Coordinates of C-alpha atoms in Angstrom, one line a residue:
Chain A
M1 CA -174.5 6.8 137.7
L2 CA -176.5 5.0 135.0
N3 CA -176.6 1.8 137.2
V4 CA -178.2 3.9 139.9
T5 CA -180.7 5.3 137.4
R6 CA -181.5 1.7 136.3
A7 CA -182.0 0.6 139.9
E8 CA -184.2 3.6 140.6
L9 CA -186.4 3.0 137.6
R10 CA -187.1 -0.5 138.9
K11 CA -188.5 1.0 142.0
L12 CA -190.5 3.7 140.2
R13 CA -192.2 1.2 137.9
R14 CA -193.7 -0.8 140.7
P15 CA -197.4 -1.1 140.0
T16 CA -198.7 0.5 143.2
L17 CA -196.8 3.8 142.5
L18 CA -197.0 3.7 138.7
I19 CA -200.6 2.9 138.2
S20 CA -201.8 5.2 141.0
T21 CA -199.7 8.1 139.6
I22 CA -200.9 7.5 136.0
L23 CA -204.5 7.4 137.2
V24 CA -204.2 10.6 139.2
V25 CA -202.5 12.5 136.4
A26 CA -204.9 11.2 133.8
A27 CA -208.0 12.0 135.9
L28 CA -206.8 15.5 136.9
T29 CA -205.9 16.3 133.3
A30 CA -209.2 15.0 132.0
L31 CA -211.1 16.9 134.7
F32 CA -209.4 20.2 134.2
T33 CA -209.5 20.0 130.4
S34 CA -213.2 19.1 130.5
I35 CA -213.9 22.1 132.6
V36 CA -212.1 24.4 130.1
F37 CA -214.2 23.0 127.2
L38 CA -217.5 22.2 128.8
R39 CA -217.8 25.7 130.4
A40 CA -216.4 27.6 127.5
N41 CA -219.9 28.9 126.6
S42 CA -221.0 29.6 130.2
G43 CA -219.4 33.0 130.5
Q44 CA -218.6 32.2 134.2
G45 CA -214.9 31.5 133.9
N46 CA -213.3 28.3 132.9
G47 CA -209.6 29.0 133.3
Q48 CA -207.3 29.7 136.2
R49 CA -208.5 32.3 138.8
G50 CA -211.8 32.8 137.0
E51 CA -210.3 33.6 133.6
I52 CA -212.8 33.2 130.8
I53 CA -211.5 31.2 127.8
S54 CA -214.1 31.6 125.1
P55 CA -214.6 29.1 122.2
A56 CA -213.2 31.8 119.9
V57 CA -209.9 31.7 121.9
L58 CA -209.9 27.9 122.1
S59 CA -210.3 27.8 118.3
Q60 CA -207.0 29.5 117.9
A61 CA -203.6 27.6 117.8
T62 CA -203.3 28.2 121.6
G63 CA -206.5 26.2 122.1
L64 CA -204.6 23.0 121.8
I65 CA -202.5 23.6 124.9
Y66 CA -205.0 25.2 127.4
G67 CA -206.0 21.9 128.9
F68 CA -202.4 20.7 128.9
K69 CA -200.9 23.6 130.8
I70 CA -203.8 24.3 133.2
V71 CA -203.0 21.1 135.1
S72 CA -199.3 21.9 135.4
F73 CA -199.6 23.0 139.1
F74 CA -201.2 19.7 140.1
L75 CA -198.7 17.8 138.0
G76 CA -196.0 19.6 139.9
I77 CA -197.6 18.7 143.2
T78 CA -197.7 15.1 142.1
A79 CA -194.0 15.2 141.2
L80 CA -193.2 16.9 144.5
C81 CA -194.9 14.0 146.4
V82 CA -193.3 11.3 144.3
F83 CA -189.8 12.8 144.4
A84 CA -190.0 13.5 148.2
S85 CA -191.3 10.1 149.0
Q86 CA -188.7 8.3 146.8
T87 CA -185.9 10.2 148.4
A88 CA -187.0 10.2 152.1
Q89 CA -188.1 6.6 152.2
E90 CA -184.5 5.5 151.8
Y91 CA -184.0 6.9 155.3
T92 CA -187.2 5.6 156.9
L93 CA -186.9 2.1 155.4
G94 CA -183.2 2.0 156.2
T95 CA -182.4 1.1 152.6
L96 CA -180.0 3.9 152.1
R97 CA -177.2 1.9 153.8
N98 CA -177.8 -0.9 151.2
L99 CA -177.5 1.6 148.4
L100 CA -174.4 3.1 149.8
V101 CA -172.7 -0.2 150.3
R102 CA -173.3 -1.1 146.6
Q103 CA -172.6 2.4 145.3
P104 CA -170.3 4.3 147.8
S105 CA -170.3 7.5 145.7
R106 CA -173.1 9.6 147.3
M107 CA -173.1 12.1 144.4
K108 CA -173.6 9.2 142.0
I109 CA -176.6 8.0 144.1
L110 CA -178.0 11.5 144.2
F111 CA -177.7 12.4 140.5
G112 CA -178.6 8.8 139.4
K113 CA -181.8 9.1 141.5
Y114 CA -182.4 12.6 140.0
L115 CA -182.0 11.3 136.5
S116 CA -184.5 8.6 137.1
M117 CA -186.9 11.2 138.5
I118 CA -186.5 13.3 135.3
I119 CA -187.4 10.3 133.2
F120 CA -190.4 9.7 135.4
A121 CA -191.4 13.4 135.1
I122 CA -191.0 13.3 131.3
A123 CA -193.4 10.3 131.2
L124 CA -195.9 12.2 133.4
V125 CA -195.8 15.3 131.2
F126 CA -196.2 13.2 128.1
L127 CA -199.2 11.5 129.6
D128 CA -200.6 14.9 130.6
A129 CA -200.2 16.1 127.0
V130 CA -201.8 13.0 125.4
V131 CA -204.8 13.0 127.7
A132 CA -205.3 16.8 127.5
I133 CA -205.1 16.9 123.7
G134 CA -207.3 13.8 123.4
V135 CA -210.0 15.2 125.7
S136 CA -209.7 18.7 124.1
Y137 CA -210.2 17.1 120.6
A138 CA -213.1 15.0 121.8
L139 CA -214.9 17.9 123.5
A140 CA -214.2 20.6 120.9
P141 CA -217.4 19.9 118.8
H142 CA -219.5 20.1 122.0
A143 CA -217.9 23.5 122.9
K144 CA -218.4 24.8 119.4
V145 CA -214.6 25.0 119.0
T146 CA -213.0 24.5 115.6
T147 CA -209.8 22.6 115.6
T148 CA -208.3 23.6 112.2
A149 CA -205.8 26.0 113.8
W150 CA -204.6 23.2 116.2
F151 CA -202.8 21.4 113.4
T152 CA -200.8 24.2 112.0
S153 CA -197.1 24.6 112.4
T154 CA -197.7 27.5 114.9
A155 CA -199.8 25.2 117.1
L156 CA -197.3 22.4 117.0
S157 CA -194.4 24.8 117.9
L158 CA -196.5 26.1 120.7
L159 CA -197.2 22.6 121.9
G160 CA -193.4 21.9 121.9
R161 CA -192.7 25.0 123.9
T162 CA -195.5 24.2 126.4
F163 CA -194.2 20.7 126.8
V164 CA -190.8 22.0 127.8
N165 CA -192.4 24.6 130.1
V166 CA -194.7 22.1 131.8
L167 CA -191.8 19.7 132.2
L168 CA -189.7 22.5 133.8
T169 CA -192.5 23.3 136.2
T170 CA -192.9 19.6 137.0
L171 CA -189.2 19.2 137.5
A172 CA -189.0 22.3 139.7
F173 CA -191.7 21.0 142.0
G174 CA -190.1 17.6 141.9
T175 CA -186.7 19.0 142.8
L176 CA -188.3 20.9 145.7
G177 CA -189.8 17.5 146.8
M178 CA -186.3 15.9 146.6
I179 CA -184.8 18.8 148.6
L180 CA -187.4 18.4 151.3
G181 CA -187.0 14.7 151.3
L182 CA -183.3 14.9 151.9
L183 CA -183.8 17.6 154.5
F184 CA -186.5 16.0 156.6
R185 CA -185.5 12.3 155.9
S186 CA -189.2 11.4 156.3
P187 CA -191.7 11.1 153.5
I188 CA -194.6 12.3 155.6
S189 CA -192.9 15.5 156.8
A190 CA -191.4 16.3 153.4
I191 CA -194.7 15.9 151.5
A192 CA -196.8 17.6 154.2
T193 CA -194.4 20.6 154.3
G194 CA -194.2 20.8 150.5
V195 CA -197.9 20.5 149.8
I196 CA -199.0 22.8 152.7
W197 CA -196.5 25.5 151.6
S198 CA -197.2 25.3 147.9
L199 CA -201.0 24.7 148.0
I200 CA -202.1 26.7 151.0
L201 CA -199.5 29.1 152.4
E202 CA -198.4 30.5 149.0
T203 CA -202.0 30.9 147.8
I204 CA -202.9 32.8 151.0
L205 CA -199.7 34.9 150.9
G206 CA -200.0 35.7 147.2
G207 CA -203.6 36.6 147.6
V208 CA -203.1 38.8 150.7
V209 CA -199.9 40.5 149.6
S210 CA -199.8 40.3 145.8
S211 CA -196.2 41.7 145.6
T212 CA -195.0 38.5 147.2
Q213 CA -196.1 36.5 144.2
K214 CA -192.9 37.5 142.5
W215 CA -190.8 35.8 145.2
L216 CA -192.9 32.7 146.1
P217 CA -191.2 29.6 144.7
G218 CA -194.4 27.6 143.9
Q219 CA -196.0 30.6 142.1
N220 CA -192.9 31.1 140.0
F221 CA -192.6 27.4 139.2
D222 CA -196.2 27.4 137.9
N223 CA -195.7 30.6 136.1
I224 CA -193.1 28.9 133.9
A225 CA -195.7 26.4 132.6
Q226 CA -198.1 29.3 131.9
G227 CA -195.3 31.0 129.8
G228 CA -195.3 34.0 132.2
S229 CA -198.2 36.3 133.4
D230 CA -199.1 39.9 133.4
T231 CA -197.5 40.6 136.7
V232 CA -194.5 38.2 136.6
S233 CA -192.5 37.6 133.5
Y234 CA -191.5 34.1 132.2
K235 CA -187.8 35.0 132.4
W236 CA -188.0 36.2 136.0
S237 CA -189.8 33.0 137.0
L238 CA -187.2 30.9 135.2
G239 CA -184.4 32.8 136.8
I240 CA -185.7 33.0 140.4
S241 CA -186.8 29.3 140.3
A242 CA -183.3 28.3 139.1
I243 CA -181.7 30.3 141.9
Y244 CA -184.0 28.7 144.6
L245 CA -183.4 25.2 143.3
I246 CA -179.7 25.4 142.7
V247 CA -179.1 26.9 146.2
G248 CA -181.5 24.4 147.9
F249 CA -180.2 21.4 146.0
G250 CA -176.6 22.5 146.7
I251 CA -177.2 22.6 150.4
V252 CA -178.9 19.3 150.6
A253 CA -176.3 17.7 148.3
L254 CA -173.6 18.8 150.7
L255 CA -175.6 17.5 153.7
F256 CA -176.2 14.2 151.9
K257 CA -172.5 13.8 151.1
R258 CA -171.3 14.6 154.6
R259 CA -174.0 13.3 156.9
D260 CA -173.4 10.0 158.7
V261 CA -175.8 7.3 157.7
A262 CA -176.6 6.1 161.2
N263 CA -180.1 4.6 160.8
Chain B
M1 CA -152.2 -8.4 152.3
T2 CA -152.7 -10.8 155.2
T3 CA -155.6 -9.0 156.9
A4 CA -159.2 -8.6 155.7
I5 CA -159.7 -5.8 158.2
S6 CA -157.2 -3.9 160.2
V7 CA -158.0 -0.9 162.4
T8 CA -155.8 1.2 164.7
D9 CA -157.1 3.6 167.3
L10 CA -160.4 3.8 165.5
T11 CA -162.6 6.3 167.3
K12 CA -166.1 7.7 166.9
V13 CA -167.4 10.4 169.1
Y14 CA -170.9 11.8 169.0
G15 CA -170.9 15.1 170.9
E16 CA -169.6 14.1 174.3
R17 CA -170.4 10.4 174.0
S18 CA -167.7 8.1 172.7
A19 CA -169.3 5.3 170.7
L20 CA -165.9 3.7 169.9
S21 CA -162.7 4.5 171.7
H22 CA -159.2 3.8 170.2
A23 CA -160.2 0.4 168.8
T24 CA -157.3 -1.7 167.5
F25 CA -157.8 -5.1 166.0
E26 CA -157.1 -7.2 162.9
V27 CA -159.2 -9.8 161.1
P28 CA -157.0 -12.3 159.3
L29 CA -157.8 -12.9 155.6
G30 CA -159.8 -16.0 154.8
T31 CA -161.1 -16.6 158.4
V32 CA -164.3 -16.2 160.3
C33 CA -164.0 -13.6 163.0
G34 CA -166.7 -13.2 165.6
F35 CA -167.6 -9.7 166.7
V36 CA -169.2 -9.6 170.2
G37 CA -170.2 -7.2 172.8
P38 CA -173.2 -6.1 174.8
N39 CA -175.8 -3.9 173.1
G40 CA -174.5 -0.4 172.7
S41 CA -170.8 -1.5 172.9
G42 CA -170.0 0.0 169.5
K43 CA -170.3 -3.0 167.2
T44 CA -172.6 -1.4 164.7
T45 CA -170.7 1.9 164.8
T46 CA -167.5 0.0 163.9
I47 CA -169.2 -1.9 161.1
R48 CA -170.7 1.3 159.7
M49 CA -167.2 2.9 159.7
L50 CA -165.8 -0.1 157.9
L51 CA -168.5 0.3 155.3
G52 CA -168.0 4.0 154.8
L53 CA -171.4 4.9 156.2
I54 CA -170.1 7.0 159.0
A55 CA -166.9 8.9 159.2
P56 CA -164.4 8.1 162.0
T57 CA -163.5 10.8 164.4
G58 CA -160.0 9.5 164.7
G59 CA -157.7 6.5 163.9
T60 CA -157.1 4.6 160.8
G61 CA -158.3 1.4 159.2
T62 CA -158.0 -0.7 156.1
V63 CA -160.4 -3.2 154.5
L64 CA -158.9 -5.6 152.0
G65 CA -155.8 -3.5 152.0
Q66 CA -157.6 -0.2 151.2
S67 CA -158.1 2.7 153.5
I68 CA -161.6 3.0 155.0
L69 CA -161.5 6.6 153.9
H70 CA -161.9 5.3 150.3
P71 CA -164.7 2.7 150.6
E72 CA -165.3 2.9 146.8
K73 CA -162.0 1.0 146.4
Y74 CA -163.0 -2.1 148.4
L75 CA -166.8 -2.1 148.7
P76 CA -167.3 -3.8 145.2
Q77 CA -165.7 -6.9 146.9
V78 CA -167.6 -6.6 150.2
G79 CA -171.0 -8.0 151.0
A80 CA -172.8 -6.7 154.1
M81 CA -175.9 -6.9 156.1
I82 CA -176.0 -4.2 158.7
E83 CA -178.5 -4.1 161.6
G84 CA -180.9 -6.5 160.0
P85 CA -182.3 -6.6 156.5
A86 CA -183.8 -3.4 155.0
F87 CA -185.7 -3.6 151.7
Y88 CA -188.6 -2.0 149.8
P89 CA -191.9 -3.5 151.2
A90 CA -193.9 -3.1 148.0
L91 CA -191.3 -5.0 145.8
S92 CA -190.9 -8.7 145.7
G93 CA -187.8 -10.3 147.2
A94 CA -186.4 -10.9 143.7
E95 CA -187.1 -7.3 142.6
N96 CA -185.4 -6.0 145.7
L97 CA -182.3 -8.1 144.8
K98 CA -182.5 -6.9 141.2
V99 CA -182.5 -3.3 142.4
L100 CA -179.2 -4.0 144.2
A101 CA -177.8 -6.0 141.3
S102 CA -178.5 -3.1 138.9
L103 CA -177.0 -0.7 141.4
G104 CA -173.8 -2.7 141.8
G105 CA -173.6 -3.7 138.1
F106 CA -173.9 -7.4 138.9
P107 CA -175.6 -9.8 136.4
Q108 CA -179.4 -10.2 137.1
S109 CA -178.9 -14.0 136.8
R110 CA -177.2 -13.9 140.3
V111 CA -180.6 -13.1 141.8
S112 CA -182.2 -16.5 141.1
E113 CA -179.0 -18.3 142.1
L114 CA -178.9 -16.5 145.4
L115 CA -182.6 -17.0 146.2
E116 CA -182.0 -20.7 145.6
K117 CA -178.9 -20.6 147.9
V118 CA -180.8 -19.0 150.8
G119 CA -183.9 -21.2 150.4
L120 CA -186.2 -18.5 149.0
A121 CA -186.5 -19.7 145.5
D122 CA -190.3 -20.4 145.8
R123 CA -191.0 -17.1 147.5
G124 CA -188.8 -14.8 145.4
G125 CA -191.9 -13.4 143.7
S126 CA -193.8 -12.6 146.9
K127 CA -193.7 -9.0 148.2
Y128 CA -191.1 -8.4 150.8
K129 CA -193.8 -7.1 153.2
T130 CA -195.3 -10.5 153.3
Y131 CA -192.1 -12.2 154.4
S132 CA -191.6 -13.6 157.9
L133 CA -188.6 -12.3 160.0
G134 CA -186.6 -15.4 159.1
M135 CA -187.3 -14.9 155.3
K136 CA -186.3 -11.2 155.6
Q137 CA -183.1 -12.3 157.2
R138 CA -182.4 -14.8 154.4
L139 CA -183.0 -12.1 151.8
G140 CA -180.6 -9.9 153.6
I141 CA -177.9 -12.6 153.5
A142 CA -178.7 -13.1 149.7
A143 CA -178.2 -9.4 149.2
A144 CA -174.9 -9.5 151.0
L145 CA -173.7 -12.4 148.8
L146 CA -174.6 -10.5 145.5
P147 CA -171.0 -9.4 144.7
N148 CA -169.6 -12.8 145.4
P149 CA -167.6 -11.1 148.2
K150 CA -164.1 -11.5 149.4
L151 CA -165.2 -10.1 152.7
L152 CA -168.6 -10.7 154.2
V153 CA -169.8 -8.4 157.0
L154 CA -172.8 -9.7 158.9
D155 CA -174.5 -8.0 161.7
E156 CA -176.7 -10.4 163.7
P157 CA -177.4 -12.7 160.7
T158 CA -179.3 -15.3 162.7
N159 CA -181.9 -12.9 164.2
G160 CA -185.4 -14.3 163.8
L161 CA -184.2 -17.6 162.4
D162 CA -185.4 -21.0 163.7
P163 CA -182.9 -23.6 164.9
S164 CA -182.6 -25.1 161.4
G165 CA -182.2 -21.7 159.9
I166 CA -179.4 -20.9 162.4
Q167 CA -177.7 -24.1 161.4
E168 CA -178.1 -23.3 157.7
V169 CA -176.5 -19.9 158.3
R170 CA -173.7 -21.5 160.3
N171 CA -173.1 -24.0 157.4
L172 CA -173.2 -21.2 154.8
I173 CA -170.6 -19.2 156.7
K174 CA -168.4 -22.3 157.1
D175 CA -168.7 -23.0 153.3
L176 CA -167.9 -19.4 152.4
A177 CA -164.8 -19.5 154.7
N178 CA -163.7 -22.8 153.1
E179 CA -164.0 -21.1 149.7
G180 CA -161.7 -18.4 151.0
T181 CA -164.2 -15.7 151.9
S182 CA -163.3 -13.7 155.1
V183 CA -166.3 -13.3 157.3
F184 CA -166.7 -10.7 160.0
V185 CA -169.9 -11.6 162.0
S186 CA -171.5 -10.0 165.0
S187 CA -173.9 -12.1 166.9
H188 CA -175.4 -12.5 170.4
L189 CA -175.5 -16.3 169.8
L190 CA -172.1 -16.9 171.3
S191 CA -172.4 -20.7 171.2
E192 CA -172.7 -20.3 167.4
L193 CA -169.8 -18.0 167.2
E194 CA -167.7 -20.4 169.3
M195 CA -168.3 -23.1 166.8
I196 CA -167.4 -21.1 163.7
S197 CA -165.0 -18.3 164.7
E198 CA -161.3 -18.8 164.5
S199 CA -160.8 -15.3 165.9
L200 CA -162.8 -12.9 168.0
V201 CA -163.1 -9.2 168.7
M202 CA -164.8 -8.4 172.0
L203 CA -166.1 -4.9 172.7
R204 CA -167.4 -3.3 175.8
E205 CA -168.5 0.3 176.2
G206 CA -166.6 1.3 173.0
K207 CA -163.4 -0.4 174.0
V208 CA -161.7 -3.5 172.7
L209 CA -161.5 -6.1 175.5
F210 CA -160.0 -8.9 173.5
A211 CA -158.9 -9.3 169.9
G212 CA -157.2 -12.5 168.8
R213 CA -157.7 -16.3 168.4
T214 CA -160.8 -17.7 170.0
Q215 CA -158.8 -20.7 171.2
D216 CA -156.3 -18.4 173.0
L217 CA -159.1 -16.6 174.7
L218 CA -160.8 -19.7 176.0
A219 CA -157.5 -21.4 177.0
A220 CA -156.6 -18.4 179.1
Q221 CA -159.7 -18.8 181.2
I222 CA -159.6 -20.7 184.5
A223 CA -161.0 -24.2 184.2
T224 CA -163.2 -25.8 186.9
L225 CA -163.1 -29.4 188.3
V226 CA -166.5 -30.7 189.1
V227 CA -166.4 -33.4 191.7
E228 CA -169.2 -35.6 192.9
P229 CA -168.6 -37.8 195.9
E230 CA -170.4 -41.2 196.3
F231 CA -172.0 -39.9 199.6
T232 CA -173.1 -36.3 199.9
V233 CA -171.9 -36.3 203.5
D234 CA -168.4 -36.0 202.1
L235 CA -169.0 -32.7 200.3
G236 CA -167.6 -30.6 203.1
K237 CA -164.5 -32.8 203.5
L238 CA -163.8 -32.4 199.7
V239 CA -164.0 -28.6 200.0
E240 CA -161.6 -28.8 203.0
I241 CA -159.1 -30.9 201.1
A242 CA -159.1 -28.5 198.1
T243 CA -158.9 -25.4 200.3
R244 CA -156.0 -27.0 202.2
H245 CA -154.1 -27.3 198.9
G246 CA -154.7 -23.7 198.0
K247 CA -157.7 -24.1 195.6
E248 CA -160.9 -22.2 195.7
A249 CA -163.8 -24.6 196.1
T250 CA -167.6 -24.3 196.5
V251 CA -170.5 -26.7 196.8
D252 CA -173.2 -26.4 194.2
A253 CA -176.1 -28.8 193.5
G254 CA -174.5 -31.9 195.1
S255 CA -171.1 -31.4 193.7
V256 CA -167.9 -29.5 194.5
H257 CA -166.6 -27.0 192.1
I258 CA -162.9 -26.4 192.3
V259 CA -161.1 -23.7 190.4
A260 CA -158.3 -25.7 188.9
D261 CA -157.3 -27.0 185.5
A262 CA -157.7 -30.6 184.3
T263 CA -154.1 -31.6 185.3
W264 CA -154.9 -31.3 189.0
G265 CA -157.8 -33.8 188.6
A266 CA -155.5 -36.8 189.2
T267 CA -153.9 -35.2 192.3
F268 CA -157.3 -34.4 193.8
N269 CA -158.6 -37.9 193.1
R270 CA -155.6 -39.3 195.0
L271 CA -156.1 -36.9 197.9
A272 CA -159.8 -37.9 198.2
F273 CA -158.9 -41.6 198.0
N274 CA -156.3 -41.2 200.8
A275 CA -159.0 -39.4 202.9
G276 CA -161.3 -42.5 202.4
I277 CA -163.7 -40.7 200.0
T278 CA -164.9 -42.4 196.9
L279 CA -165.7 -40.2 194.0
A280 CA -168.7 -40.9 191.9
S281 CA -167.5 -38.6 189.1
L282 CA -164.8 -36.1 188.4
S283 CA -164.7 -33.9 185.3
A284 CA -162.9 -30.8 184.1
T285 CA -164.8 -28.1 182.4
Q286 CA -163.5 -25.2 180.4
P287 CA -165.6 -22.0 180.4
T288 CA -167.6 -21.5 177.3
L289 CA -167.4 -18.4 175.2
E290 CA -170.7 -17.3 176.7
E291 CA -169.3 -17.7 180.3
T292 CA -166.1 -16.0 179.2
F293 CA -168.1 -13.1 177.7
F294 CA -170.1 -12.6 180.8
E295 CA -167.0 -12.7 182.9
M296 CA -165.1 -10.2 180.8
T297 CA -167.9 -7.8 180.1
G298 CA -169.4 -8.0 183.5
E299 CA -172.9 -8.4 182.0

């Protein structure tokens, strides 16, 4: 399986994919973190769904991680696109047959690929953390935010927890991307379905019928990064996300194992 | 183990369509075996089943002595290029081979050796998407050679190659066979296969028409005597002589074509001489593999 992971990492580190992903993640993180800090004194809302995060709140230990976790949804969407495309392109390019001739165990291919994606996701989340913390620190004086509480053990433990939660969210979206990639066997169909569902349909559904938020996969994935919300608990989101992903992954793994590779 | 590939009653059915029906053949170890058939005859389906990419509906098979139901046991010793080369366009040729080398656990040093072997040493660093069809084909062959295979399965390896490229592939296959590698190669270039294949498997509409030694197949075909008289006015008389002696004869482009093997040439020469006809030329021709293929497949 490690041979598969090594091979996959070679593909993931190609400049066109790596540089563009780094730029997108860094730009989004910098943008969202900047909004949180630059509009902290505006009183018009600088958080998710119009939430107001004042300089006083940002000066607490939690101030360190606002910028970091606010971009988790888009980080997840980025992972969804990368995971979906890396999986589905093996079918469209016809390269799956090469992989299977060199590694006939389809489960090793699948889990080796997944492991490489996890490594890629860890790198994305780490980049997100570094950029968010860097931008937060740089903009803190401008937003009249004091950073003394950011370097306490409480803040660092919060940072560690948030890192794990954002990583779980990123992996959840990425896994959804991989499931769609294996199901549709076409990067365009998989990405379009995943993005349209998570970005548009879930937002409309959750907005129109708020009780559905508890059941919508994308909303629950993101809720993990936020550490839970007033309406949906962290534990619920973790549990329901795990159920969705394990069932989905189980089905596509079975299909991947049994399906003829005829293209 | 005396066979590289052995299949018995191998069958693949898609819904109501039978892609391969009860195919039975053997490929002797250490030989080059040609795999021929019109498009859609089941060649690629067979190759995919041998490589564990699709599951057979029925029948059994072994590759290098191991059941095709357990491809993990033999694929580390098999190199394959199926239905043309398929690589990642954004990676260079060398990177593409390194991906496969990592996957199979082969030393990365094999990559430069193989690029050299297939004539891509100077373009190994270029992106695959910039390659010509011939270069892609060469890279596919290099990928198939990565494991230093005991069995090489090639599906149309000369597609897109220029005449010198075709000759290089032919020589490469010959060299590999001389080193003891078994080669199972499908191609539409039957003249090429005739030159390199010791044995042959011929398919048509999912059924095996012939499986055996190439020589045996060609020897079993009816030869033709091509006779050209000194004066064209004698063409009719020659046809009459041949017909009188129970041979089928036709006139084509100033010569008489008689269905008979070479041994009847002397007899016919004598008969023509006795009839006062001088022959300008007399030759016996054996059908080529291509002619035999067309004859057998009805293409």
